[in-house]
């Protein structure tokens, strides 16, 4: 079945979930937490816009940050590299548009197309390309997110509704996909072409599961360790048909998520899903979607707004008192 047709069917499934999930299960529940709506309170953290750049790249799609301060932008023609002062210092061309980018060990750059992964050396030289298009185990449908940690490469495949685990040479370790053996429900639900993955320093990974309005946490071995979120407008939940779309992890373990819809926004939460700060819709283009994220060593949040063709950088404001 064509990818576009699968997503049309999934939109209907998401609409059904809006009225209540199968078997009476609330998808927001994880690790025994209750699903009560939290009381409306002011967020303890506030963020301010400190930088806005509109780089000369066509089809701006994603972002990754290197330990050396370099900035890597995914675009229609490849990966463009900037130094910390936003001076372009390199470009890594790809046959097709890049859908996601990550930086791995030794400064290697991993750039995904829909069904292909290209690996570049720190000097921009192409080292390898791997991945096979298809719907089978470990095959790629529409990759929209990538994370690299040590020898592990994780791909968020919105097209096949899967989380793939490869090693850095492109050998498949495993894929998380299909239906849950207990509930019979899809493990991953992507009504639209958005799904993301981020790796923590401890080797665990987090993904967005937008059709269930939640963030999920997995062990390196593929065991789901917990999840949080749920559909709703409360600070700890996600609105619309299918959010969050993108996520990133800070060095100290905070989770940054992006939401699409009429009022796109970015949210910073702790690892248990407690919302700490919201970067409001006033900074982003109306109905912007697929806002990729990165966090630098100082905790600054980088947001790609594809509709504006811009990268916006936010920093946390000092608390009063």
Tab-separated table of N, CA and C in Angstrom, residues 61-153:
chain	number	residue	atom	x	y	z
A	61	UNK	N	15.064	21.695	6.798
A	61	UNK	CA	14.262	20.619	7.374
A	61	UNK	C	14.684	20.221	8.777
A	62	UNK	N	15.990	20.169	9.048
A	62	UNK	CA	16.436	19.643	10.330
A	62	UNK	C	17.718	20.279	10.794
A	63	UNK	N	18.101	19.943	12.040
A	63	UNK	CA	19.277	20.543	12.654
A	63	UNK	C	19.958	19.549	13.579
A	64	UNK	N	21.284	19.646	13.641
A	64	UNK	CA	22.078	18.919	14.628
A	64	UNK	C	23.229	19.815	15.048
A	65	UNK	N	23.692	19.629	16.272
A	65	UNK	CA	24.780	20.430	16.819
A	65	UNK	C	25.962	19.530	17.144
A	66	UNK	N	27.155	19.978	16.760
A	66	UNK	CA	28.358	19.233	17.076
A	66	UNK	C	28.962	19.674	18.391
A	67	UNK	N	29.773	18.814	18.981
A	67	UNK	CA	30.433	19.162	20.236
A	67	UNK	C	31.397	20.329	20.070
A	68	UNK	N	31.838	20.562	18.829
A	68	UNK	CA	32.781	21.637	18.558
A	68	UNK	C	32.098	22.963	18.237
A	69	UNK	N	30.769	23.018	18.410
A	69	UNK	CA	30.032	24.242	18.145
A	69	UNK	C	29.498	24.368	16.740
A	70	UNK	N	29.816	23.404	15.888
A	70	UNK	CA	29.309	23.468	14.518
A	70	UNK	C	27.803	23.200	14.484
A	71	UNK	N	27.168	23.787	13.477
A	71	UNK	CA	25.726	23.655	13.280
A	71	UNK	C	25.502	22.976	11.936
A	72	UNK	N	24.717	21.914	11.929
A	72	UNK	CA	24.454	21.137	10.724
A	72	UNK	C	22.976	21.270	10.366
A	73	UNK	N	22.707	21.758	9.160
A	73	UNK	CA	21.329	21.970	8.728
A	73	UNK	C	20.984	21.030	7.582
A	74	UNK	N	19.888	20.299	7.746
A	74	UNK	CA	19.382	19.419	6.702
A	74	UNK	C	18.532	20.223	5.735
A	75	UNK	N	18.737	19.983	4.428
A	75	UNK	CA	18.016	20.764	3.425
A	75	UNK	C	17.722	19.901	2.207
A	76	UNK	N	17.189	20.535	1.175
A	76	UNK	CA	16.803	19.813	-0.031
A	76	UNK	C	18.000	19.268	-0.796
A	77	UNK	N	19.188	19.832	-0.588
A	77	UNK	CA	20.358	19.430	-1.368
A	77	UNK	C	21.414	18.691	-0.565
A	78	UNK	N	21.212	18.555	0.738
A	78	UNK	CA	22.203	17.885	1.556
A	78	UNK	C	22.280	18.474	2.946
A	79	UNK	N	23.470	18.469	3.519
A	79	UNK	CA	23.707	19.024	4.847
A	79	UNK	C	24.692	20.186	4.713
A	80	UNK	N	24.275	21.353	5.176
A	80	UNK	CA	25.130	22.534	5.150
A	80	UNK	C	25.676	22.774	6.549
A	81	UNK	N	26.967	23.082	6.628
A	81	UNK	CA	27.657	23.202	7.908
A	81	UNK	C	28.019	24.665	8.165
A	82	UNK	N	27.739	25.119	9.385
A	82	UNK	CA	28.073	26.474	9.812
A	82	UNK	C	28.927	26.396	11.070
A	83	UNK	N	29.776	27.407	11.264
A	83	UNK	CA	30.474	27.483	12.538
A	83	UNK	C	29.583	28.176	13.561
A	84	UNK	N	30.092	28.370	14.765
A	84	UNK	CA	29.280	28.947	15.826
A	84	UNK	C	28.853	30.372	15.584
A	85	UNK	N	29.508	31.052	14.628
A	85	UNK	CA	29.135	32.420	14.268
A	85	UNK	C	28.240	32.468	13.040
A	86	UNK	N	27.759	31.307	12.609
A	86	UNK	CA	26.864	31.183	11.468
A	86	UNK	C	27.537	31.550	10.148
A	87	UNK	N	28.819	31.268	10.058
A	87	UNK	CA	29.539	31.374	8.794
A	87	UNK	C	29.568	29.989	8.154
A	88	UNK	N	29.113	29.893	6.903
A	88	UNK	CA	29.084	28.594	6.248
A	88	UNK	C	30.505	28.104	5.995
A	89	UNK	N	30.772	26.853	6.416
A	89	UNK	CA	32.113	26.302	6.269
A	89	UNK	C	32.123	24.978	5.513
A	90	UNK	N	30.973	24.504	5.075
A	90	UNK	CA	30.960	23.253	4.341
A	90	UNK	C	29.580	22.860	3.866
A	91	UNK	N	29.560	21.897	2.944
A	91	UNK	CA	28.295	21.350	2.446
A	91	UNK	C	28.525	19.906	2.048
A	92	UNK	N	27.612	19.044	2.459
A	92	UNK	CA	27.678	17.624	2.140
A	92	UNK	C	26.484	17.295	1.255
A	93	UNK	N	26.685	17.152	-0.052
A	93	UNK	CA	25.561	16.934	-0.962
A	93	UNK	C	25.004	15.518	-0.870
A	94	UNK	N	23.709	15.401	-1.103
A	94	UNK	CA	23.039	14.106	-1.132
A	94	UNK	C	22.193	14.015	-2.397
A	95	UNK	N	21.887	12.800	-2.865
A	95	UNK	CA	21.091	12.661	-4.087
A	95	UNK	C	19.697	13.261	-3.981
A	96	UNK	N	19.096	13.180	-2.791
A	96	UNK	CA	17.753	13.696	-2.584
A	96	UNK	C	17.683	14.550	-1.342
A	97	UNK	N	16.502	15.094	-1.040
A	97	UNK	CA	16.344	15.939	0.150
A	97	UNK	C	16.658	15.180	1.433
A	98	UNK	N	17.314	15.855	2.354
A	98	UNK	CA	17.631	15.269	3.655
A	98	UNK	C	16.447	15.483	4.590
A	99	UNK	N	16.015	14.416	5.241
A	99	UNK	CA	14.868	14.495	6.143
A	99	UNK	C	15.270	14.649	7.602
A	100	UNK	N	16.507	14.257	7.949
A	100	UNK	CA	16.979	14.372	9.331
A	100	UNK	C	18.495	14.272	9.332
A	101	UNK	N	19.111	14.812	10.386
A	101	UNK	CA	20.569	14.811	10.472
A	101	UNK	C	20.987	14.617	11.924
A	102	UNK	N	22.120	13.938	12.118
A	102	UNK	CA	22.672	13.723	13.459
A	102	UNK	C	24.185	13.663	13.358
A	103	UNK	N	24.848	13.960	14.470
A	103	UNK	CA	26.304	13.887	14.546
A	103	UNK	C	26.678	12.734	15.467
A	104	UNK	N	27.586	11.886	14.994
A	104	UNK	CA	27.979	10.716	15.756
A	104	UNK	C	29.416	10.774	16.222
A	105	UNK	N	29.960	9.624	16.610
A	105	UNK	CA	31.343	9.565	17.090
A	105	UNK	C	32.328	10.073	16.046
A	106	UNK	N	33.406	10.668	16.504
A	106	UNK	CA	34.474	11.185	15.651
A	106	UNK	C	33.970	12.253	14.686
A	107	UNK	N	32.874	12.902	15.044
A	107	UNK	CA	32.355	13.967	14.210
A	107	UNK	C	31.702	13.511	12.928
A	108	UNK	N	31.411	12.221	12.813
A	108	UNK	CA	30.744	11.736	11.605
A	108	UNK	C	29.312	12.265	11.552
A	109	UNK	N	28.882	12.564	10.339
A	109	UNK	CA	27.557	13.146	10.132
A	109	UNK	C	26.670	12.117	9.439
A	110	UNK	N	25.498	11.876	10.018
A	110	UNK	CA	24.533	10.925	9.484
A	110	UNK	C	23.346	11.712	8.934
A	111	UNK	N	23.103	11.574	7.637
A	111	UNK	CA	22.017	12.299	6.980
A	111	UNK	C	21.060	11.296	6.357
A	112	UNK	N	19.772	11.441	6.637
A	112	UNK	CA	18.791	10.509	6.094
A	112	UNK	C	18.013	11.134	4.948
A	113	UNK	N	17.778	10.319	3.927
A	113	UNK	CA	16.720	10.591	2.972
A	113	UNK	C	15.528	9.745	3.417
A	114	UNK	N	14.481	9.701	2.615
A	114	UNK	CA	13.296	8.957	3.035
A	114	UNK	C	13.622	7.504	3.358
A	115	UNK	N	14.464	6.881	2.561
A	115	UNK	CA	14.743	5.460	2.759
A	115	UNK	C	16.226	5.154	2.590
A	116	UNK	N	17.068	6.092	2.994
A	116	UNK	CA	18.505	5.931	2.817
A	116	UNK	C	19.245	6.721	3.885
A	117	UNK	N	20.383	6.200	4.322
A	117	UNK	CA	21.234	6.885	5.292
A	117	UNK	C	22.602	7.098	4.661
A	118	UNK	N	23.086	8.332	4.694
A	118	UNK	CA	24.411	8.663	4.183
A	118	UNK	C	25.295	9.055	5.363
A	119	UNK	N	26.503	8.520	5.397
A	119	UNK	CA	27.440	8.788	6.487
A	119	UNK	C	28.647	9.534	5.921
A	120	UNK	N	28.941	10.693	6.510
A	120	UNK	CA	30.056	11.529	6.075
A	120	UNK	C	31.096	11.625	7.185
A	121	UNK	N	32.351	11.745	6.801
A	121	UNK	CA	33.395	12.008	7.765
A	121	UNK	C	33.349	13.448	8.220
A	122	UNK	N	34.120	13.755	9.257
A	122	UNK	CA	34.124	15.119	9.784
A	122	UNK	C	34.625	16.130	8.764
A	123	UNK	N	35.355	15.643	7.736
A	123	UNK	CA	35.846	16.532	6.686
A	123	UNK	C	34.868	16.664	5.527
A	124	UNK	N	33.694	16.029	5.642
A	124	UNK	CA	32.680	16.123	4.601
A	124	UNK	C	32.744	15.051	3.545
A	125	UNK	N	33.693	14.136	3.646
A	125	UNK	CA	33.828	13.061	2.670
A	125	UNK	C	32.782	11.977	2.919
A	126	UNK	N	32.111	11.538	1.855
A	126	UNK	CA	31.127	10.470	1.990
A	126	UNK	C	31.831	9.158	2.312
A	127	UNK	N	31.422	8.527	3.414
A	127	UNK	CA	32.023	7.266	3.851
A	127	UNK	C	31.200	6.078	3.374
A	128	UNK	N	29.889	6.140	3.560
A	128	UNK	CA	29.028	5.021	3.185
A	128	UNK	C	27.593	5.492	3.040
A	129	UNK	N	26.807	4.654	2.368
A	129	UNK	CA	25.361	4.861	2.261
A	129	UNK	C	24.696	3.508	2.437
A	130	UNK	N	23.613	3.474	3.191
A	130	UNK	CA	22.945	2.209	3.435
A	130	UNK	C	21.459	2.431	3.699
A	131	UNK	N	20.711	1.328	3.705
A	131	UNK	CA	19.262	1.375	3.897
A	131	UNK	C	18.543	0.906	2.651
A	132	UNK	N	17.429	0.201	2.849
A	132	UNK	CA	16.663	-0.324	1.727
A	132	UNK	C	15.204	0.082	1.869
A	133	UNK	N	14.623	0.606	0.797
A	133	UNK	CA	13.217	1.003	0.812
A	133	UNK	C	12.322	-0.229	0.814
A	134	UNK	N	11.212	-0.138	1.537
A	134	UNK	CA	10.262	-1.237	1.578
A	134	UNK	C	9.440	-1.211	2.842
A	135	UNK	N	8.625	-2.235	3.022
A	135	UNK	CA	7.751	-2.325	4.181
A	135	UNK	C	8.079	-3.522	5.073
A	136	UNK	N	9.145	-4.228	4.759
A	136	UNK	CA	9.518	-5.397	5.540
A	136	UNK	C	10.303	-5.032	6.786
A	137	UNK	N	10.677	-6.060	7.539
A	137	UNK	CA	11.417	-5.867	8.784
A	137	UNK	C	12.741	-5.163	8.501
A	138	UNK	N	12.936	-4.007	9.107
A	138	UNK	CA	14.170	-3.260	8.928
A	138	UNK	C	14.242	-2.442	7.664
A	139	UNK	N	13.229	-2.540	6.814
A	139	UNK	CA	13.204	-1.709	5.611
A	139	UNK	C	12.629	-0.338	5.948
A	140	UNK	N	12.920	0.638	5.088
A	140	UNK	CA	12.615	2.024	5.396
A	140	UNK	C	11.490	2.556	4.510
A	141	UNK	N	10.524	3.236	5.158
A	141	UNK	CA	9.404	3.829	4.434
A	141	UNK	C	9.576	5.320	4.251
A	142	UNK	N	9.577	6.053	5.358
A	142	UNK	CA	9.788	7.501	5.332
A	142	UNK	C	10.453	7.875	6.650
A	143	UNK	N	11.768	7.951	6.628
A	143	UNK	CA	12.524	8.272	7.838
A	143	UNK	C	12.415	9.767	8.109
A	144	UNK	N	11.985	10.112	9.318
A	144	UNK	CA	11.809	11.521	9.690
A	144	UNK	C	12.636	11.926	10.900
A	145	UNK	N	13.361	10.983	11.500
A	145	UNK	CA	14.189	11.312	12.653
A	145	UNK	C	15.341	10.340	12.782
A	146	UNK	N	16.463	10.820	13.332
A	146	UNK	CA	17.631	9.970	13.532
A	146	UNK	C	18.346	10.384	14.808
A	147	UNK	N	18.888	9.395	15.509
A	147	UNK	CA	19.716	9.640	16.688
A	147	UNK	C	20.882	8.666	16.649
A	148	UNK	N	22.048	9.138	17.057
A	148	UNK	CA	23.253	8.311	17.073
A	148	UNK	C	23.867	8.389	18.459
A	149	UNK	N	24.163	7.204	19.025
A	149	UNK	CA	24.825	7.157	20.336
A	149	UNK	C	25.803	6.003	20.326
A	150	UNK	N	27.097	6.299	20.405
A	150	UNK	CA	28.092	5.241	20.356
A	150	UNK	C	28.016	4.491	19.045
A	151	UNK	N	27.802	3.175	19.138
A	151	UNK	CA	27.721	2.349	17.929
A	151	UNK	C	26.289	2.195	17.437
A	152	UNK	N	25.344	2.855	18.084
A	152	UNK	CA	23.925	2.675	17.777
A	152	UNK	C	23.377	3.814	16.927
A	153	UNK	N	22.599	3.448	15.917
A	153	UNK	CA	21.872	4.412	15.092
A	153	UNK	C	20.392	4.068	15.183
